[in-house]
């Protein structure tokens, strides 16, 4: 471990300088030789590093969501070229290039803070070995060795011998109890952070191998922390526990305000957003307008929660616009079409005509012209008194039913062709 840490010795001087600057501030309040002064200096170092890594954290979120979206396409490529690994890799790289995603982007925050982690380990290990390092001189070295966190020296480890712990003015029991509690808290915070990501901020409509990998990491990471934690000094455990707590709080904020589409967190967020928008009649800030704009732009591709959000606005008499604004609409039916087309006014829906039967369609034109139909008698029709009807004259109009009766009997119009006699 010392060999790995020594590779990052180029950053030990900046890390030690930052710790000393924070120690000068907290030492004036709690005393220079107290565990509070040195412990809070390490906590402040973590906070400073994580603030600087916020842009990378945002990039990590975008990369993780992009990878989740690409999982179905990646699975198709794997099935299509399962016998050609080289072509499979080429198609994967082509997919990453076309979509602008990078699988390593999700690991950027961890990779970026690794040098600081190993540099801090190297600093604390030097304190335990009674060696000066960076800007920590002999006076500061003695002060750091006197610092105890709940009875455990800052540079003590769970695996240290009793003689080494007594040299730091402490007991082996205190060191092991404190380090064990911190290792458990560190593992639990890591497990809760990963579980929160899997249960609330994952698109439940898409089942991909990526979800299985994340689920496996949820159980693997706490075990890794528990195994390697016994070799970390107390100061490094403070550093890593603070990092986990910061990550957990940062992720809770992202899940609450910018959840993954299709996740349970999005359902809860859109439910809250519906209440706020319907109560105020408009979107409150730029972030809400951006979310509404993205939902309207999806059109028919909206998921279940987004359709429910649009329908909720319609029922409240509101219409979501393409620019993310929400306006009042007098007609809820025309506020927002289900296919994503924004409503333009309060025009009522177009009524579809009722379907007519065959007899109604045949009798319709006759009724419109005031003529009698073949099924009913006209008022002008003479009564049937049993006498034969007079033959119609050449100029008279034929009865309306004559053409229909001839058509029904199968007779052809015009002169009939005589049938030829069959030859015997």
Tab-separated table of C-alpha atoms in Angstrom:
chain	number	residue	atom	x	y	z
A	1	UNK	CA	0.000	0.000	0.000
A	2	UNK	CA	2.902	2.351	0.755
A	3	UNK	CA	4.246	1.737	-2.744
A	4	UNK	CA	0.915	2.770	-4.297
A	5	UNK	CA	0.673	5.835	-2.082
A	6	UNK	CA	4.220	6.897	-2.882
A	7	UNK	CA	3.248	7.129	-6.551
A	8	UNK	CA	1.067	10.105	-5.586
A	9	UNK	CA	3.777	11.801	-3.533
A	10	UNK	CA	3.760	14.729	-5.990
A	11	UNK	CA	0.444	15.867	-4.483
A	12	UNK	CA	1.305	15.297	-0.826
A	13	UNK	CA	2.700	18.828	-0.454
A	14	UNK	CA	-0.522	20.571	-1.674
A	15	UNK	CA	-2.668	18.253	0.469
A	16	UNK	CA	-0.542	18.807	3.576
A	17	UNK	CA	-0.602	22.585	2.946
A	18	UNK	CA	-4.418	22.634	2.771
A	19	UNK	CA	-4.693	20.586	5.979
A	20	UNK	CA	-2.300	22.936	7.790
A	21	UNK	CA	-4.281	25.998	6.680
A	22	UNK	CA	-7.544	24.547	7.968
A	23	UNK	CA	-5.775	23.414	11.158
A	24	UNK	CA	-4.639	26.975	11.884
A	25	UNK	CA	-8.279	28.102	11.756
A	26	UNK	CA	-9.804	25.295	13.821
A	27	UNK	CA	-6.829	25.223	16.203
A	28	UNK	CA	-7.619	28.789	17.254
A	29	UNK	CA	-11.111	27.625	18.278
A	30	UNK	CA	-10.664	24.104	19.681
A	31	UNK	CA	-6.948	24.098	20.477
A	32	UNK	CA	-4.057	23.117	18.175
A	33	UNK	CA	-3.490	19.649	19.657
A	34	UNK	CA	-7.127	18.460	19.772
A	35	UNK	CA	-8.732	15.844	17.600
A	36	UNK	CA	-11.464	18.343	16.649
A	37	UNK	CA	-8.917	20.673	15.039
A	38	UNK	CA	-7.240	17.944	12.995
A	39	UNK	CA	-10.422	15.977	12.297
A	40	UNK	CA	-12.323	19.026	11.039
A	41	UNK	CA	-9.301	19.926	8.914
A	42	UNK	CA	-9.643	16.562	7.125
A	43	UNK	CA	-13.412	17.020	6.778
A	44	UNK	CA	-12.878	20.481	5.290
A	45	UNK	CA	-10.334	19.014	2.861
A	46	UNK	CA	-12.995	16.547	1.663
A	47	UNK	CA	-15.605	19.283	1.240
A	48	UNK	CA	-13.173	21.444	-0.732
A	49	UNK	CA	-12.264	18.558	-3.043
A	50	UNK	CA	-15.901	17.556	-3.614
A	51	UNK	CA	-16.928	21.126	-4.422
A	52	UNK	CA	-14.221	21.217	-7.071
A	53	UNK	CA	-15.506	17.889	-8.432
A	54	UNK	CA	-19.149	18.999	-8.858
A	55	UNK	CA	-18.768	19.505	-12.651
A	56	UNK	CA	-17.423	15.951	-12.915
A	57	UNK	CA	-20.330	14.709	-10.811
A	58	UNK	CA	-22.818	16.330	-13.204
A	59	UNK	CA	-20.991	14.719	-16.098
A	60	UNK	CA	-21.146	11.383	-14.299
A	61	UNK	CA	-24.940	11.645	-13.956
A	62	UNK	CA	-25.373	12.436	-17.645
A	63	UNK	CA	-23.052	9.593	-18.637
A	64	UNK	CA	-24.881	7.100	-16.411
A	65	UNK	CA	-28.262	8.052	-17.875
A	66	UNK	CA	-26.885	7.911	-21.398
A	67	UNK	CA	-25.522	4.427	-20.739
A	68	UNK	CA	-28.910	3.317	-19.406
A	69	UNK	CA	-30.564	4.606	-22.583
A	70	UNK	CA	-28.062	2.777	-24.794
A	71	UNK	CA	-28.408	-0.591	-23.078
A	72	UNK	CA	-31.091	-1.952	-25.476
A	73	UNK	CA	-28.987	-0.969	-28.509
A	74	UNK	CA	-25.869	-2.473	-26.944
A	75	UNK	CA	-27.719	-5.714	-26.289
A	76	UNK	CA	-28.801	-5.881	-29.948
A	77	UNK	CA	-25.196	-5.409	-31.092
A	78	UNK	CA	-24.003	-8.149	-28.751
A	79	UNK	CA	-26.618	-10.578	-30.057
A	80	UNK	CA	-26.001	-9.661	-33.700
A	81	UNK	CA	-22.201	-10.049	-33.533
A	82	UNK	CA	-21.886	-12.576	-30.728
A	83	UNK	CA	-19.500	-14.693	-32.840
A	84	UNK	CA	-17.360	-11.747	-33.981
A	85	UNK	CA	-15.828	-9.958	-30.998
A	86	UNK	CA	-13.833	-7.527	-33.114
A	87	UNK	CA	-16.885	-6.386	-35.080
A	88	UNK	CA	-18.809	-6.175	-31.832
A	89	UNK	CA	-16.203	-3.825	-30.341
A	90	UNK	CA	-16.174	-1.712	-33.488
A	91	UNK	CA	-19.955	-1.342	-33.454
A	92	UNK	CA	-19.872	-0.452	-29.749
A	93	UNK	CA	-17.295	2.282	-30.325
A	94	UNK	CA	-19.326	3.555	-33.263
A	95	UNK	CA	-22.435	3.705	-31.066
A	96	UNK	CA	-20.540	5.619	-28.361
A	97	UNK	CA	-19.217	8.072	-30.949
A	98	UNK	CA	-22.625	8.685	-32.543
A	99	UNK	CA	-24.340	9.294	-29.207
A	100	UNK	CA	-21.441	11.182	-27.616
A	101	UNK	CA	-21.217	8.903	-24.573
A	102	UNK	CA	-18.192	7.553	-22.731
A	103	UNK	CA	-18.394	4.531	-20.396
A	104	UNK	CA	-15.513	5.890	-18.285
A	105	UNK	CA	-17.374	9.129	-17.536
A	106	UNK	CA	-19.302	7.454	-14.700
A	107	UNK	CA	-15.985	6.739	-12.926
A	108	UNK	CA	-14.560	10.276	-13.225
A	109	UNK	CA	-15.292	11.485	-9.651
A	110	UNK	CA	-13.676	8.388	-8.113
A	111	UNK	CA	-10.658	8.580	-10.400
A	112	UNK	CA	-10.264	12.322	-9.846
A	113	UNK	CA	-10.181	12.124	-6.054
A	114	UNK	CA	-7.972	9.009	-5.903
A	115	UNK	CA	-4.711	11.059	-5.875
A	116	UNK	CA	-5.988	13.106	-2.906
A	117	UNK	CA	-7.012	9.936	-1.081
A	118	UNK	CA	-3.609	8.259	-1.462
A	119	UNK	CA	-1.786	11.526	-0.690
A	120	UNK	CA	-3.730	11.867	2.573
A	121	UNK	CA	-2.942	8.250	3.398
A	122	UNK	CA	0.732	8.953	2.781
A	123	UNK	CA	0.618	12.043	5.037
A	124	UNK	CA	-1.077	10.205	7.919
A	125	UNK	CA	1.222	7.204	7.559
A	126	UNK	CA	4.222	9.533	7.858
A	127	UNK	CA	2.719	11.046	11.011
A	128	UNK	CA	2.374	7.553	12.490
A	129	UNK	CA	5.984	6.792	11.533
A	130	UNK	CA	7.160	10.076	13.129
A	131	UNK	CA	8.370	11.463	9.782
A	132	UNK	CA	7.849	15.002	8.514
A	133	UNK	CA	6.193	15.337	5.118
A	134	UNK	CA	5.257	18.258	2.887
A	135	UNK	CA	4.727	21.409	4.938
A	136	UNK	CA	4.154	19.442	8.161
A	137	UNK	CA	7.241	20.204	10.221
A	138	UNK	CA	8.348	18.736	13.566
A	139	UNK	CA	6.057	20.990	15.624
A	140	UNK	CA	2.982	20.127	13.582
A	141	UNK	CA	4.012	16.462	13.600
A	142	UNK	CA	3.997	16.380	17.406
A	143	UNK	CA	0.640	18.186	17.466
A	144	UNK	CA	-0.908	15.676	15.047
A	145	UNK	CA	0.383	12.723	17.080
A	146	UNK	CA	-1.310	14.127	20.197
A	147	UNK	CA	-4.654	14.493	18.379
A	148	UNK	CA	-7.234	11.819	19.263
A	149	UNK	CA	-10.698	11.244	17.797
A	150	UNK	CA	-12.868	9.677	20.508
A	151	UNK	CA	-9.724	8.255	22.119
A	152	UNK	CA	-8.165	6.896	18.893
A	153	UNK	CA	-5.018	8.576	17.502
A	154	UNK	CA	-5.340	10.179	14.076
A	155	UNK	CA	-2.658	7.930	12.546
A	156	UNK	CA	-3.612	4.627	14.283
A	157	UNK	CA	-4.986	1.602	12.384
A	158	UNK	CA	-7.114	-1.392	13.359
A	159	UNK	CA	-4.240	-3.782	12.599
A	160	UNK	CA	-1.615	-1.882	14.628
A	161	UNK	CA	0.106	-3.633	17.481
A	162	UNK	CA	-0.394	-2.614	21.078
A	163	UNK	CA	3.171	-1.231	21.321
A	164	UNK	CA	2.630	1.093	18.363
A	165	UNK	CA	-0.703	2.298	19.735
A	166	UNK	CA	0.790	2.916	23.197
A	167	UNK	CA	3.521	4.985	21.557
A	168	UNK	CA	0.702	7.270	20.316
A	169	UNK	CA	-0.680	7.572	23.872
A	170	UNK	CA	-3.746	5.370	23.389
A	171	UNK	CA	-5.019	1.847	24.036
A	172	UNK	CA	-5.592	-0.913	21.484
A	173	UNK	CA	-9.223	-1.331	22.610
A	174	UNK	CA	-10.069	2.318	21.942
A	175	UNK	CA	-8.464	2.183	18.503
A	176	UNK	CA	-10.271	-0.988	17.447
A	177	UNK	CA	-13.668	0.117	18.755
A	178	UNK	CA	-13.457	3.506	17.016
A	179	UNK	CA	-12.132	2.080	13.744
A	180	UNK	CA	-14.729	-0.728	13.735
A	181	UNK	CA	-17.587	1.739	14.206
A	182	UNK	CA	-16.242	3.998	11.455
A	183	UNK	CA	-15.794	1.043	9.065
A	184	UNK	CA	-19.399	-0.069	9.687
A	185	UNK	CA	-20.704	3.483	9.127
A	186	UNK	CA	-18.611	3.793	5.993
A	187	UNK	CA	-19.965	0.504	4.561
A	188	UNK	CA	-23.574	1.302	5.481
A	189	UNK	CA	-23.413	4.750	3.896
A	190	UNK	CA	-22.012	3.230	0.702
A	191	UNK	CA	-24.726	0.548	0.659
A	192	UNK	CA	-27.531	3.053	1.258
A	193	UNK	CA	-26.232	5.370	-1.469
A	194	UNK	CA	-26.153	2.557	-4.032
A	195	UNK	CA	-29.522	1.160	-2.918
A	196	UNK	CA	-31.105	4.593	-3.182
A	197	UNK	CA	-29.817	4.825	-6.740
A	198	UNK	CA	-31.180	1.378	-7.681
A	199	UNK	CA	-34.619	1.622	-6.067
A	200	UNK	CA	-35.543	5.233	-6.857
A	201	UNK	CA	-33.487	6.606	-9.737
A	202	UNK	CA	-33.426	3.792	-12.303
A	203	UNK	CA	-35.773	3.506	-15.286
A	204	UNK	CA	-37.962	0.543	-14.314
A	205	UNK	CA	-39.371	0.157	-17.850
A	206	UNK	CA	-36.030	-1.039	-19.266
A	207	UNK	CA	-34.449	-4.254	-17.969
A	208	UNK	CA	-30.802	-4.273	-18.991
A	209	UNK	CA	-27.530	-5.927	-17.859
A	210	UNK	CA	-26.430	-2.493	-16.611
A	211	UNK	CA	-29.024	-2.717	-13.840
A	212	UNK	CA	-27.709	-6.116	-12.807
A	213	UNK	CA	-24.182	-4.719	-12.633
A	214	UNK	CA	-25.327	-1.841	-10.443
A	215	UNK	CA	-27.181	-4.247	-8.187
A	216	UNK	CA	-24.041	-6.369	-7.817
A	217	UNK	CA	-21.955	-3.285	-6.956
A	218	UNK	CA	-24.488	-2.423	-4.259
A	219	UNK	CA	-23.312	-5.493	-2.312
A	220	UNK	CA	-19.688	-5.643	-3.446
A	221	UNK	CA	-18.591	-2.105	-2.527
A	222	UNK	CA	-19.503	-2.327	1.202
A	223	UNK	CA	-17.558	-5.590	1.461
A	224	UNK	CA	-14.528	-3.969	-0.191
A	225	UNK	CA	-14.662	-1.057	2.250
A	226	UNK	CA	-14.952	-3.430	5.193
A	227	UNK	CA	-11.970	-5.533	4.081
A	228	UNK	CA	-9.610	-2.687	3.229
A	229	UNK	CA	-10.860	-0.410	6.004
A	230	UNK	CA	-8.953	-2.265	8.697
A	231	UNK	CA	-5.706	-1.117	7.012
A	232	UNK	CA	-6.694	2.571	6.871
A	233	UNK	CA	-5.587	5.063	9.545
A	234	UNK	CA	-8.326	6.788	11.540
A	235	UNK	CA	-7.749	10.015	9.608
A	236	UNK	CA	-8.310	8.225	6.273
A	237	UNK	CA	-11.492	6.632	7.642
A	238	UNK	CA	-12.675	10.143	8.548
A	239	UNK	CA	-11.868	11.238	5.008
A	240	UNK	CA	-13.704	8.327	3.349
A	241	UNK	CA	-16.715	8.462	5.692
A	242	UNK	CA	-17.091	12.180	4.950
A	243	UNK	CA	-16.856	11.433	1.224
A	244	UNK	CA	-19.616	8.822	1.456
A	245	UNK	CA	-21.891	11.140	3.426
A	246	UNK	CA	-21.303	13.933	0.903
A	247	UNK	CA	-22.057	11.569	-2.009
A	248	UNK	CA	-25.227	10.358	-0.307
A	249	UNK	CA	-26.501	13.903	0.284
A	250	UNK	CA	-25.531	15.025	-3.222
A	251	UNK	CA	-27.346	12.063	-4.767
A	252	UNK	CA	-30.450	12.669	-2.649
A	253	UNK	CA	-30.556	16.235	-3.972
A	254	UNK	CA	-30.224	15.068	-7.586
A	255	UNK	CA	-32.876	12.359	-7.182
A	256	UNK	CA	-35.258	14.848	-5.579
A	257	UNK	CA	-34.828	17.631	-8.146
A	258	UNK	CA	-33.588	15.978	-11.363
A	259	UNK	CA	-34.642	12.318	-11.405
A	260	UNK	CA	-34.059	9.794	-14.172
A	261	UNK	CA	-36.961	9.600	-16.688
A	262	UNK	CA	-39.146	6.568	-16.070
A	263	UNK	CA	-37.996	6.084	-12.463
A	264	UNK	CA	-40.030	6.154	-9.258
A	265	UNK	CA	-38.257	9.376	-8.336
A	266	UNK	CA	-39.624	11.004	-11.505
A	267	UNK	CA	-43.145	9.902	-10.612
A	268	UNK	CA	-42.832	11.550	-7.190
A	269	UNK	CA	-41.256	14.685	-8.674
A	270	UNK	CA	-43.931	15.134	-11.363
A	271	UNK	CA	-46.620	14.636	-8.740
A	272	UNK	CA	-45.135	17.461	-6.679
A	273	UNK	CA	-44.690	19.596	-9.793
A	274	UNK	CA	-48.334	19.074	-10.757
A	275	UNK	CA	-49.482	20.334	-7.360
A	276	UNK	CA	-47.242	23.413	-7.522
A	277	UNK	CA	-48.162	24.332	-11.096
A	278	UNK	CA	-51.898	23.823	-10.637
A	279	UNK	CA	-51.802	25.863	-7.432
A	280	UNK	CA	-49.873	28.797	-8.917
A	281	UNK	CA	-51.005	28.452	-12.532
A	282	UNK	CA	-47.457	28.685	-13.920
A	283	UNK	CA	-43.948	27.251	-13.696
A	284	UNK	CA	-41.847	28.899	-11.023
A	285	UNK	CA	-38.284	28.842	-12.336
A	286	UNK	CA	-36.040	27.943	-15.255
A	287	UNK	CA	-35.496	24.369	-14.121
A	288	UNK	CA	-39.234	23.613	-14.063
A	289	UNK	CA	-39.674	25.210	-17.478
A	290	UNK	CA	-36.844	23.058	-18.855
A	291	UNK	CA	-38.515	19.883	-17.551
A	292	UNK	CA	-41.940	20.842	-18.937
A	293	UNK	CA	-40.336	21.752	-22.277
A	294	UNK	CA	-38.616	18.356	-22.477
A	295	UNK	CA	-41.868	16.525	-21.685
A	296	UNK	CA	-43.835	18.449	-24.337
A	297	UNK	CA	-41.119	17.824	-26.938
A	298	UNK	CA	-41.339	14.045	-26.442
A	299	UNK	CA	-44.874	13.867	-27.844
A	300	UNK	CA	-45.959	10.245	-28.230
A	301	UNK	CA	-42.697	9.025	-26.682
A	302	UNK	CA	-43.702	10.138	-23.192
A	303	UNK	CA	-43.633	7.553	-20.455
A	304	UNK	CA	-46.500	6.759	-18.114
A	305	UNK	CA	-45.602	9.385	-15.502
A	306	UNK	CA	-45.169	12.157	-18.071
A	307	UNK	CA	-48.554	11.423	-19.667
A	308	UNK	CA	-50.118	11.508	-16.220
A	309	UNK	CA	-48.504	14.918	-15.634
A	310	UNK	CA	-49.915	16.351	-18.899
A	311	UNK	CA	-53.372	14.939	-18.154
A	312	UNK	CA	-53.260	16.434	-14.669
A	313	UNK	CA	-52.605	19.877	-16.130
A	314	UNK	CA	-55.462	19.417	-18.603
A	315	UNK	CA	-57.910	18.523	-15.836
A	316	UNK	CA	-56.874	21.678	-13.973
A	317	UNK	CA	-57.562	23.810	-17.070
A	318	UNK	CA	-53.900	24.391	-17.894
A	319	UNK	CA	-51.916	23.801	-21.079
A	320	UNK	CA	-48.176	23.050	-21.279
A	321	UNK	CA	-46.499	24.968	-24.096
A	322	UNK	CA	-43.512	24.038	-26.263
A	323	UNK	CA	-41.327	26.673	-24.549
A	324	UNK	CA	-41.959	25.190	-21.084
A	325	UNK	CA	-44.518	27.773	-20.000
A	326	UNK	CA	-47.923	26.804	-18.619
A	327	UNK	CA	-50.965	28.885	-19.551
A	328	UNK	CA	-54.612	28.789	-18.588
A	329	UNK	CA	-57.015	27.222	-21.046
A	330	UNK	CA	-60.815	27.548	-21.012
A	331	UNK	CA	-61.323	24.135	-22.592
A	332	UNK	CA	-59.422	21.327	-20.931
A	333	UNK	CA	-59.957	19.025	-23.858
A	334	UNK	CA	-58.085	21.331	-26.238
A	335	UNK	CA	-55.331	22.318	-23.789
A	336	UNK	CA	-52.932	19.573	-24.801
A	337	UNK	CA	-53.454	16.843	-27.355
A	338	UNK	CA	-52.234	13.412	-26.347
A	339	UNK	CA	-49.904	13.213	-29.336
A	340	UNK	CA	-47.869	16.129	-27.984
A	341	UNK	CA	-49.377	18.979	-30.075
A	342	UNK	CA	-49.915	22.023	-27.815
A	343	UNK	CA	-53.479	23.354	-27.642
A	344	UNK	CA	-54.189	26.655	-29.373
A	345	UNK	CA	-57.435	27.638	-27.761
A	346	UNK	CA	-60.703	26.502	-26.279
A	347	UNK	CA	-62.180	25.060	-29.468
A	348	UNK	CA	-64.431	22.082	-28.723
A	349	UNK	CA	-63.628	18.651	-29.986
A	350	UNK	CA	-64.968	17.726	-33.402
A	351	UNK	CA	-67.935	15.388	-33.134
A	352	UNK	CA	-67.843	12.296	-35.328
A	353	UNK	CA	-71.149	11.561	-37.192
A	354	UNK	CA	-73.071	8.489	-36.109
A	355	UNK	CA	-72.891	5.514	-38.390
A	356	UNK	CA	-76.128	4.873	-40.363
A	357	UNK	CA	-77.596	1.534	-41.299
A	358	UNK	CA	-78.014	0.388	-44.904
A	359	UNK	CA	-81.746	1.112	-44.995
A	360	UNK	CA	-81.162	4.623	-43.578
A	361	UNK	CA	-78.515	5.364	-46.211
A	362	UNK	CA	-80.847	4.165	-49.024
A	363	UNK	CA	-83.851	6.082	-47.776
A	364	UNK	CA	-81.894	9.211	-46.913
A	365	UNK	CA	-81.808	10.911	-50.364
A	366	UNK	CA	-85.466	10.119	-51.022
A	367	UNK	CA	-86.506	11.675	-47.744
A	368	UNK	CA	-84.434	14.743	-48.435
A	369	UNK	CA	-86.211	15.274	-51.808
A	370	UNK	CA	-89.664	14.657	-50.342
A	371	UNK	CA	-90.242	11.507	-52.433
A	372	UNK	CA	-91.815	8.369	-51.080
A	373	UNK	CA	-89.596	5.408	-50.387
A	374	UNK	CA	-90.232	1.875	-51.516
A	375	UNK	CA	-91.103	0.828	-47.954
A	376	UNK	CA	-93.775	3.467	-47.241
A	377	UNK	CA	-96.759	4.693	-49.213
A	378	UNK	CA	-97.027	8.287	-50.365
A	379	UNK	CA	-100.020	10.467	-49.612
A	380	UNK	CA	-100.456	11.053	-53.358
A	381	UNK	CA	-100.568	7.306	-54.167
A	382	UNK	CA	-104.110	6.136	-55.138
A	383	UNK	CA	-105.813	3.650	-52.862
A	384	UNK	CA	-105.781	0.014	-53.845
A	385	UNK	CA	-109.412	-0.658	-54.805
A	386	UNK	CA	-108.772	-3.912	-56.637
A	387	UNK	CA	-108.859	-2.373	-60.156
A	388	UNK	CA	-105.896	-2.739	-62.473
A	389	UNK	CA	-103.788	0.294	-62.828
A	390	UNK	CA	-103.941	2.250	-66.097
A	391	UNK	CA	-101.009	1.689	-68.448
A	392	UNK	CA	-98.437	4.399	-68.338
A	393	UNK	CA	-98.123	6.638	-71.312
A	394	UNK	CA	-94.968	7.099	-73.296
A	395	UNK	CA	-94.151	10.524	-71.866
A	396	UNK	CA	-95.013	9.707	-68.320
A	397	UNK	CA	-92.253	9.161	-65.768
A	398	UNK	CA	-91.715	5.631	-64.615
A	399	UNK	CA	-92.416	4.762	-61.036
A	400	UNK	CA	-89.524	4.987	-58.688
A	401	UNK	CA	-89.831	1.362	-57.695
A	402	UNK	CA	-89.800	-0.066	-61.249
A	403	UNK	CA	-86.065	0.320	-61.816
A	404	UNK	CA	-85.320	-1.144	-58.425
A	405	UNK	CA	-87.641	-4.128	-59.015
A	406	UNK	CA	-86.036	-4.879	-62.382
A	407	UNK	CA	-82.591	-4.652	-60.867
A	408	UNK	CA	-83.613	-7.013	-58.107
A	409	UNK	CA	-85.062	-9.561	-60.587
A	410	UNK	CA	-81.742	-9.750	-62.455
A	411	UNK	CA	-83.060	-8.543	-65.818
A	412	UNK	CA	-80.760	-6.657	-68.125
A	413	UNK	CA	-81.668	-3.321	-69.681
A	414	UNK	CA	-82.145	-3.043	-73.476
A	415	UNK	CA	-83.063	-5.706	-76.038
A	416	UNK	CA	-82.444	-9.266	-74.993
A	417	UNK	CA	-80.191	-11.458	-77.110
A	418	UNK	CA	-81.972	-14.575	-78.362
A	419	UNK	CA	-80.689	-17.817	-77.026
A	420	UNK	CA	-79.067	-20.098	-79.614
A	421	UNK	CA	-80.485	-23.564	-79.991
A	422	UNK	CA	-78.273	-26.309	-78.752
A	423	UNK	CA	-76.917	-28.762	-81.300
A	424	UNK	CA	-77.752	-32.350	-80.818
